[in-house]
PDB file of C-alpha atoms in Angstrom:
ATOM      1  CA  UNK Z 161      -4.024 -34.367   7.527  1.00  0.00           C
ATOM      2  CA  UNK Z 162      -4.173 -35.445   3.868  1.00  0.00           C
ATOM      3  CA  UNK Z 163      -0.786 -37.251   3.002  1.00  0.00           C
ATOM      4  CA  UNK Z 164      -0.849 -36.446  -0.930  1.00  0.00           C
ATOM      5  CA  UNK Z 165      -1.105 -32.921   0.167  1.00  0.00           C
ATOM      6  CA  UNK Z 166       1.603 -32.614   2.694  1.00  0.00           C
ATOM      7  CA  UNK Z 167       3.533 -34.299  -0.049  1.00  0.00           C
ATOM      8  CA  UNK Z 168       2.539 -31.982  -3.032  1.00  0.00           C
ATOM      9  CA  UNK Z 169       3.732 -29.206  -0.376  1.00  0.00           C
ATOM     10  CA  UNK Z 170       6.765 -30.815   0.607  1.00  0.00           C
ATOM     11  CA  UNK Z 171       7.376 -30.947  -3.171  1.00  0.00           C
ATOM     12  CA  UNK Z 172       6.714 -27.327  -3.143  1.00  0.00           C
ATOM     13  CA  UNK Z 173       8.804 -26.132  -0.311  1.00  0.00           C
ATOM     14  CA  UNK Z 174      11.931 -28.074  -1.577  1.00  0.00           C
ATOM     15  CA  UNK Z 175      11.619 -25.965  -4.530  1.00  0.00           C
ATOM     16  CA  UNK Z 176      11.846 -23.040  -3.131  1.00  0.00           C
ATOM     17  CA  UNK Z 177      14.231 -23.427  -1.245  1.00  0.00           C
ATOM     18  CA  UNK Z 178      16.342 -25.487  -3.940  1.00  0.00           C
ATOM     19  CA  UNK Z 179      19.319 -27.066  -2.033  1.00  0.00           C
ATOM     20  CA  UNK Z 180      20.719 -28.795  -5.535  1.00  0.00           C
ATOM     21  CA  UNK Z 181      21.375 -24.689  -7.113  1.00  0.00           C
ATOM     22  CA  UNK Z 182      23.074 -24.271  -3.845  1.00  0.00           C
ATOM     23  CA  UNK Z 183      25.478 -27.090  -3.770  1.00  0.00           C
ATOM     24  CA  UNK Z 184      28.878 -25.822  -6.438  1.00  0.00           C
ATOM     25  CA  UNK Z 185      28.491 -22.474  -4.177  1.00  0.00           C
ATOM     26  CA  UNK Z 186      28.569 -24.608  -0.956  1.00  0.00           C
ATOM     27  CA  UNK Z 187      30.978 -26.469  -1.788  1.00  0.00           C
ATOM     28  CA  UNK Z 188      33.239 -23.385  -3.106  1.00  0.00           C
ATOM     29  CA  UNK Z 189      32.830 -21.838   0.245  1.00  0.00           C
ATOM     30  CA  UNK Z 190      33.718 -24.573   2.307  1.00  0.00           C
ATOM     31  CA  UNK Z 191      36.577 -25.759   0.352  1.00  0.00           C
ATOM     32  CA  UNK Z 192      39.654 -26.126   2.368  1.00  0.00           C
ATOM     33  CA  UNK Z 193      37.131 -26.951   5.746  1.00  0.00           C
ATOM     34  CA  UNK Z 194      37.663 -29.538   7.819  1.00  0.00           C
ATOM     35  CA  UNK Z 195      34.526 -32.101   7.391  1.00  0.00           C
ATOM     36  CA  UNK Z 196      33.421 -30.654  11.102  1.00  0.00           C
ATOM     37  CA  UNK Z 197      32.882 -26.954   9.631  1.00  0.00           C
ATOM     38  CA  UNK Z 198      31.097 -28.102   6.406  1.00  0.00           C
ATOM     39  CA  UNK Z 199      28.280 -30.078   8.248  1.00  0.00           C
ATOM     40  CA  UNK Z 200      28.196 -27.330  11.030  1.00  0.00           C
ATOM     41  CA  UNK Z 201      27.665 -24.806   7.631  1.00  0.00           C
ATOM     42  CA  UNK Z 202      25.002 -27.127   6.373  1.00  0.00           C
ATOM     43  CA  UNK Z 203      23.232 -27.336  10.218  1.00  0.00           C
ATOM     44  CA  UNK Z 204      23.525 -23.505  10.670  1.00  0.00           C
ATOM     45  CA  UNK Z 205      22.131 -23.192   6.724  1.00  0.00           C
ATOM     46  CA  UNK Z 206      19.018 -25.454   7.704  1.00  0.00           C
ATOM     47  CA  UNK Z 207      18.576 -23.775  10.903  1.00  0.00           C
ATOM     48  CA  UNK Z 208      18.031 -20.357   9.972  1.00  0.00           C
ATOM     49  CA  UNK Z 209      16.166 -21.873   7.453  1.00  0.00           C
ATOM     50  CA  UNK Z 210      13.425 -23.144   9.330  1.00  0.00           C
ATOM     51  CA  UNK Z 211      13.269 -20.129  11.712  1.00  0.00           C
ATOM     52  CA  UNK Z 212      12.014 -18.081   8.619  1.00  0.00           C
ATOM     53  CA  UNK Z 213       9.712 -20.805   7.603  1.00  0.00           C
ATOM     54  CA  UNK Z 214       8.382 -21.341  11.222  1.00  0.00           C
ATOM     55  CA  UNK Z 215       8.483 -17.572  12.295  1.00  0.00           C
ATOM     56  CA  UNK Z 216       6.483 -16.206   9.035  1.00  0.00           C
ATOM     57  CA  UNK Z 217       4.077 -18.981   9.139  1.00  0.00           C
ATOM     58  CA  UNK Z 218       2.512 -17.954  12.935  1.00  0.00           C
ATOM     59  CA  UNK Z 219       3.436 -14.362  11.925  1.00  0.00           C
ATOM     60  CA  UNK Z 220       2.705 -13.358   8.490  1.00  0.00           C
ATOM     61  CA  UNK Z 221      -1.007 -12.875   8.651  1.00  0.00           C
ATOM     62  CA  UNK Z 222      -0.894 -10.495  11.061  1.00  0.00           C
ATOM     63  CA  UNK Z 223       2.209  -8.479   9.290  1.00  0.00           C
ATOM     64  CA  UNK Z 224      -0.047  -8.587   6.279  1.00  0.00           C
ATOM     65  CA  UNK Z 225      -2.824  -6.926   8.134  1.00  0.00           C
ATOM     66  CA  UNK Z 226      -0.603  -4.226   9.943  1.00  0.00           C
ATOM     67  CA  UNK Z 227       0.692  -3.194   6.397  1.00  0.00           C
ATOM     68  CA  UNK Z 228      -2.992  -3.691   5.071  1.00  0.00           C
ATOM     69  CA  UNK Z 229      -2.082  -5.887   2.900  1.00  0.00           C
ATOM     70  CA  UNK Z 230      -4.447  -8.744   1.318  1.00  0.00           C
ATOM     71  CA  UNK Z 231      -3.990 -12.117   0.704  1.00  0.00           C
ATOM     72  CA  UNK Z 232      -4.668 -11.714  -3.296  1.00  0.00           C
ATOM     73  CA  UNK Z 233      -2.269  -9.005  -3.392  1.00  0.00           C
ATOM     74  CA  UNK Z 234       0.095 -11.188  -1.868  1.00  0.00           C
ATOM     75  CA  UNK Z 235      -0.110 -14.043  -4.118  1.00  0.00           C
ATOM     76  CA  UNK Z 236       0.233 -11.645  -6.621  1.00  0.00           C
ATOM     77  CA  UNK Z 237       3.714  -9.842  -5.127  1.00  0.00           C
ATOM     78  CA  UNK Z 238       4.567 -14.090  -4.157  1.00  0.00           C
ATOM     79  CA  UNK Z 239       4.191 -14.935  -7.846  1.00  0.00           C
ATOM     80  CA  UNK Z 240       5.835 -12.285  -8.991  1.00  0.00           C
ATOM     81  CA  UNK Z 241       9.267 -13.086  -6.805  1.00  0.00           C
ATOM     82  CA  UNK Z 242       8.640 -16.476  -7.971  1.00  0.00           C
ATOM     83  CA  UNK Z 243       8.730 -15.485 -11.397  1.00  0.00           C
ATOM     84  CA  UNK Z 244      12.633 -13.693 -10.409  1.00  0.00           C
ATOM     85  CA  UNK Z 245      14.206 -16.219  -9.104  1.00  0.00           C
ATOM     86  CA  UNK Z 246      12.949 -18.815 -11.943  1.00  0.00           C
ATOM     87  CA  UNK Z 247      15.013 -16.197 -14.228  1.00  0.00           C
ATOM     88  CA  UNK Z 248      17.639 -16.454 -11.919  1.00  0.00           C
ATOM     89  CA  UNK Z 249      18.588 -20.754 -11.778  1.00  0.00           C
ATOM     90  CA  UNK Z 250      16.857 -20.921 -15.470  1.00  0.00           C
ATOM     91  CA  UNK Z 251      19.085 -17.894 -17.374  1.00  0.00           C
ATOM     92  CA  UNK Z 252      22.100 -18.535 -14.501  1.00  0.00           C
ATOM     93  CA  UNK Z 253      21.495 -14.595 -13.664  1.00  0.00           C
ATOM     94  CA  UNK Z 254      22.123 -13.120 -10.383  1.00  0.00           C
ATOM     95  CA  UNK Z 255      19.767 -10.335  -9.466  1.00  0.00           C
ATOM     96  CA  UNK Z 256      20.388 -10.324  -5.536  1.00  0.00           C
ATOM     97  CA  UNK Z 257      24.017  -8.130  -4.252  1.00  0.00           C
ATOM     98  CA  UNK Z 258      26.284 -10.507  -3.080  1.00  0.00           C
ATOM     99  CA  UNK Z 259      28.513  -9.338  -0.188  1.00  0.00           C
ATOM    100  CA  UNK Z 260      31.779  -9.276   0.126  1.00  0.00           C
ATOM    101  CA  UNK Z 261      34.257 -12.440   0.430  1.00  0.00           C
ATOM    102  CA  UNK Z 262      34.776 -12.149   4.256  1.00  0.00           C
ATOM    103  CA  UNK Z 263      30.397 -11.896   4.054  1.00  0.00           C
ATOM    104  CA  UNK Z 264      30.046 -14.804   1.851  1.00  0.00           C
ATOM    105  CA  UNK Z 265      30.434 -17.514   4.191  1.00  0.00           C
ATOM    106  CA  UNK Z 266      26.997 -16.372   5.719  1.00  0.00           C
ATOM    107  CA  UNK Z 267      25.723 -15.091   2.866  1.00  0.00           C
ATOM    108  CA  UNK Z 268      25.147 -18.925   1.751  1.00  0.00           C
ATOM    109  CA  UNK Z 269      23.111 -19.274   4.873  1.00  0.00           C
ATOM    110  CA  UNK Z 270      20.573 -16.465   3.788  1.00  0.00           C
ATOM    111  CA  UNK Z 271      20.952 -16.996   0.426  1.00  0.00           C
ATOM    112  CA  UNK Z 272      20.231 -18.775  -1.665  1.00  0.00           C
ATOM    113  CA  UNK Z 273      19.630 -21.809   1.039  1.00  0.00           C
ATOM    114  CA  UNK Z 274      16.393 -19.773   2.509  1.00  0.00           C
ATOM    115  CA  UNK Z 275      15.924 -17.510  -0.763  1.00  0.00           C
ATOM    116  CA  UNK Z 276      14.183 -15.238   1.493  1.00  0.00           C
ATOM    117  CA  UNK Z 277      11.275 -13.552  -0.294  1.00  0.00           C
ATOM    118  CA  UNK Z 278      10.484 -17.008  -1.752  1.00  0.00           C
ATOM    119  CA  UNK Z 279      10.465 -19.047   1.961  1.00  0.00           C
ATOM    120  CA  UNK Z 280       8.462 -15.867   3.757  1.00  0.00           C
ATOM    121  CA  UNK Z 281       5.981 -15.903   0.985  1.00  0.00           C
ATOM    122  CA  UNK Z 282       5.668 -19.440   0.467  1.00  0.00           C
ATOM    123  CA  UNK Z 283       4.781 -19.940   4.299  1.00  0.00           C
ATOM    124  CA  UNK Z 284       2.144 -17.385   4.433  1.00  0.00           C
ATOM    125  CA  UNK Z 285       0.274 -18.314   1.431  1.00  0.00           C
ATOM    126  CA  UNK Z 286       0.278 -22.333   2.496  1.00  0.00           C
ATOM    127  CA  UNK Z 287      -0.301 -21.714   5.905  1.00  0.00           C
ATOM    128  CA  UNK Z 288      -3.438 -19.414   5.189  1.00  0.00           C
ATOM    129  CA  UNK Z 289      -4.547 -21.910   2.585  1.00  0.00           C
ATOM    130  CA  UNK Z 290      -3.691 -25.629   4.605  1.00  0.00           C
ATOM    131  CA  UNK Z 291      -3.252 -24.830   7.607  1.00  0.00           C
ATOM    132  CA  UNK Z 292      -0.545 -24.759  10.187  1.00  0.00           C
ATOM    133  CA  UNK Z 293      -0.205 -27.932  11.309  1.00  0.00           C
ATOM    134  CA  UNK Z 294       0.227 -29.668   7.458  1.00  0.00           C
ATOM    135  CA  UNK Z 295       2.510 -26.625   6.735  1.00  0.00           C
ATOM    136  CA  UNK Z 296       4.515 -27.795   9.558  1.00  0.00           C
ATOM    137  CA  UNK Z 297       5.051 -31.102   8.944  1.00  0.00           C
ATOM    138  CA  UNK Z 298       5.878 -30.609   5.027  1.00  0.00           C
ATOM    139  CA  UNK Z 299       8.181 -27.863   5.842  1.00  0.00           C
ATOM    140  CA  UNK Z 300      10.145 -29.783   8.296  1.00  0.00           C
ATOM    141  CA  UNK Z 301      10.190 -32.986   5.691  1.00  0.00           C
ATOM    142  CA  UNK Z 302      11.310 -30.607   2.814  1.00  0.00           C
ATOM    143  CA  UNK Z 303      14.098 -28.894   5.599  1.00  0.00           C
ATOM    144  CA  UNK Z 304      15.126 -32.519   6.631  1.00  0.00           C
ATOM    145  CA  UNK Z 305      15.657 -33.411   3.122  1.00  0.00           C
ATOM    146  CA  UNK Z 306      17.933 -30.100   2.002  1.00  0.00           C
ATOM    147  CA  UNK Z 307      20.068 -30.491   5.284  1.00  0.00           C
ATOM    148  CA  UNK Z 308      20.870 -33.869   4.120  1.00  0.00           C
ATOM    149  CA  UNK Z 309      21.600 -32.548   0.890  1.00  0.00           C
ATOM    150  CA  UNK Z 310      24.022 -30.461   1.757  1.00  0.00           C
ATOM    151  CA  UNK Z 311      25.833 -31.989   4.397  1.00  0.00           C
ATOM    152  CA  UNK Z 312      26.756 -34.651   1.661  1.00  0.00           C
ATOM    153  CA  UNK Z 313      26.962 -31.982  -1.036  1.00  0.00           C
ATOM    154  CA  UNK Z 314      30.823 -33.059  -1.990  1.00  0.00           C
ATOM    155  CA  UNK Z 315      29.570 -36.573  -2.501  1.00  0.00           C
ATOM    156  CA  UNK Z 316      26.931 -35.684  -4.781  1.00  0.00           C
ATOM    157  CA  UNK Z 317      28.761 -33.327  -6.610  1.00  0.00           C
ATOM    158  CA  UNK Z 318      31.245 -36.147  -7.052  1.00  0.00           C
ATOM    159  CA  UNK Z 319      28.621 -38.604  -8.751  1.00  0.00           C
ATOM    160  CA  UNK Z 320      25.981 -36.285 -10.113  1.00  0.00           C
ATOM    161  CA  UNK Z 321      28.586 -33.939 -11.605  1.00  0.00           C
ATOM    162  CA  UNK Z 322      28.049 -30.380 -12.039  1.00  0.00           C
ATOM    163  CA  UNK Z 323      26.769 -30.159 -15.266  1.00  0.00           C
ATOM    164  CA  UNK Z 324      24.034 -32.463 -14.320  1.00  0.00           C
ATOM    165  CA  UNK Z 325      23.356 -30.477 -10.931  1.00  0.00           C
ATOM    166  CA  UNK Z 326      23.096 -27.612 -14.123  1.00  0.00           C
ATOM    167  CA  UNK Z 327      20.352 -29.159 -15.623  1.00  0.00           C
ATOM    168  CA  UNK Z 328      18.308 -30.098 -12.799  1.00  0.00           C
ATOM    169  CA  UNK Z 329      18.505 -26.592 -11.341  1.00  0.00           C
ATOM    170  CA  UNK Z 330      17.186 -25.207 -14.642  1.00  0.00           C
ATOM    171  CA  UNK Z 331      14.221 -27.669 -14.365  1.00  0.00           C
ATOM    172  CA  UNK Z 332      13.415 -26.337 -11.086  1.00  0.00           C
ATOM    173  CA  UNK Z 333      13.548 -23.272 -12.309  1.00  0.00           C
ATOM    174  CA  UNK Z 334      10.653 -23.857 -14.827  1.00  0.00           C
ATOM    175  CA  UNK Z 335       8.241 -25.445 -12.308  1.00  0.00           C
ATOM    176  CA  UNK Z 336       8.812 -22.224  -9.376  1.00  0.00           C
ATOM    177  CA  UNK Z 337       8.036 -20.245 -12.855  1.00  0.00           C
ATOM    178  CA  UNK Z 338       4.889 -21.929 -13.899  1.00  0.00           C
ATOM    179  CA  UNK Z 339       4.367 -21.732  -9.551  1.00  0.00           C
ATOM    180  CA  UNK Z 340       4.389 -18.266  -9.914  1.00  0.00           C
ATOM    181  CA  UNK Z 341       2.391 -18.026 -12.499  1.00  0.00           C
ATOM    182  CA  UNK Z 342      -0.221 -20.029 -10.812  1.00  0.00           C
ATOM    183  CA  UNK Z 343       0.236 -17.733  -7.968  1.00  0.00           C
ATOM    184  CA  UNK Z 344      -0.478 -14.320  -9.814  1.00  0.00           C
ATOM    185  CA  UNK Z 345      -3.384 -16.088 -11.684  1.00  0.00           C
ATOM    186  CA  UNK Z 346      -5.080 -16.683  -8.003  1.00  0.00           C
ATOM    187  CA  UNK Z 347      -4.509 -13.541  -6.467  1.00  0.00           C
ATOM    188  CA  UNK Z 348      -5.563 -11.193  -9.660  1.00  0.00           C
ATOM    189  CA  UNK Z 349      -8.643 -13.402 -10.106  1.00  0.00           C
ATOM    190  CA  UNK Z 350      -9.447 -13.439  -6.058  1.00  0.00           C
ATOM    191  CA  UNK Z 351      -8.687  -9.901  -6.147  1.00  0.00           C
ATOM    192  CA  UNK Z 352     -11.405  -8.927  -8.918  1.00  0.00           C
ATOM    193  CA  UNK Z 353     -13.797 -11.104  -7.275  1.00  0.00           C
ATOM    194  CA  UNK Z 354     -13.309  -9.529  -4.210  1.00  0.00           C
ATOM    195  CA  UNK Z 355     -13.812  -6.053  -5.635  1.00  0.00           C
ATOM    196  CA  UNK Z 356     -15.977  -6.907  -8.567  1.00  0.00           C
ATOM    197  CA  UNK Z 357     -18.895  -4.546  -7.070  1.00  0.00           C
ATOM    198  CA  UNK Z 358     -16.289  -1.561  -7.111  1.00  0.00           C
ATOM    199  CA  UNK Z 359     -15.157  -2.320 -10.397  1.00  0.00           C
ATOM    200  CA  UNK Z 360     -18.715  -2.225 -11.970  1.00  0.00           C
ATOM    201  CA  UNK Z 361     -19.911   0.735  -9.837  1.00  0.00           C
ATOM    202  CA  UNK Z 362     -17.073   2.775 -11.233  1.00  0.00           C
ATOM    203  CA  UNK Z 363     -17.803   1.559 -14.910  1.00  0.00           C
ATOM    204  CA  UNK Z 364     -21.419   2.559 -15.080  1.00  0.00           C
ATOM    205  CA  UNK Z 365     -20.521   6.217 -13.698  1.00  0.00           C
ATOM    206  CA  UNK Z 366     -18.428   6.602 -17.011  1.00  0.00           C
ATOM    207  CA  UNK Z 367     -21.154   5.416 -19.521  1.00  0.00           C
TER     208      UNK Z 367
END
């Protein structure tokens, strides 16, 4: 295993799943929990988590092939979901239904800690491309480091502030954009190679 690319995926993994945009909601929704309850939110969070991670990795290739679906498309349709929830921690829009209050408390386990599309399609496209072994071990590092983050997420709200916790999650925002951008680059241009023969066969029949 290469170690600058388990950490360039690491890197990549923690962004997506983007503990820091979750921390004022996780905090808001344990408030008034006994210390006990917040780090069992946090575990349960990170748990569920990696089960997406994990379970799509081993799984997704052969969900892509029952739905016929190729890998350029797919890194096409990633990049694209990328691209939705940039807008989302960059413009501070919600485009995902929120449940109800009495839902809420698990909703913050599904969402935005695993931001579902985002984890399913992340581990399918690294796993086809690295492998799963390196996908693996940069997934668990980049798991290991949100559950930390938000088991102490009312001490670093405390000395970060949320204004700065603002700012950072706008950043991150801007890189999963220019990740999905990268993404539907890779799949349109692996697509047209792919079908480049097609594509010229049905131009000459109109000339």
């Amino acid at each position: 295993m290469d170690i600058g690319i388990i950490l360039s995926l690491t890197v990549s993994l923690f962004l997506i799943l983007d503990p820091f945009a979750s921390v004022p909601m996780f905090i808001n929704i344990t408030k008034g929990l006994e210390e006990r309850d917040v780090k069992s939110y946090a575990d349960k969070a990170t748990v569920v988590a990696a089960i997406l991670l994990f379970v799509f990795m081993f799984i997704g290739k052969d969900l892509m092939g029952v739905f016929g679906v190729t890998m350029d498309s797919f890194r096409v349709a990633g990049g694209i979901i990328f691209l939705m929830m940039a807008i989302e921690l960059v413009f501070g829009l919600s485009l995902s239904k929120m449940d109800d209050e009495k839902g809420a408390k698990w909703a913050i386990i599904a969402s935005p800690i695993l931001t579902g599309p985002g984890v399913i399609t992340t581990a399918i496209l690294f796993s086809s491309q690295y492998g799963y072994l390196t996908v693996m071990v940069s997934g668990a590092a980049a798991l290991i480091i949100t559950w930390v983050i938000l088991r102490y997420s009312s001490l670093i709200m405390r000395y970060v502030g949320e204004q700065a916790l603002g700012i950072m999650t706008k950043i991150i925002g801007l890189f999963i954009a220019a990740m999905g951008v990268e993404s539907i680059f890779a799949g349109s241009l692996g697509w047209f190679q792919a079908n480049m023969t097609d594509i010229i066969s049905v131009s000459m029949s109109f000339l």
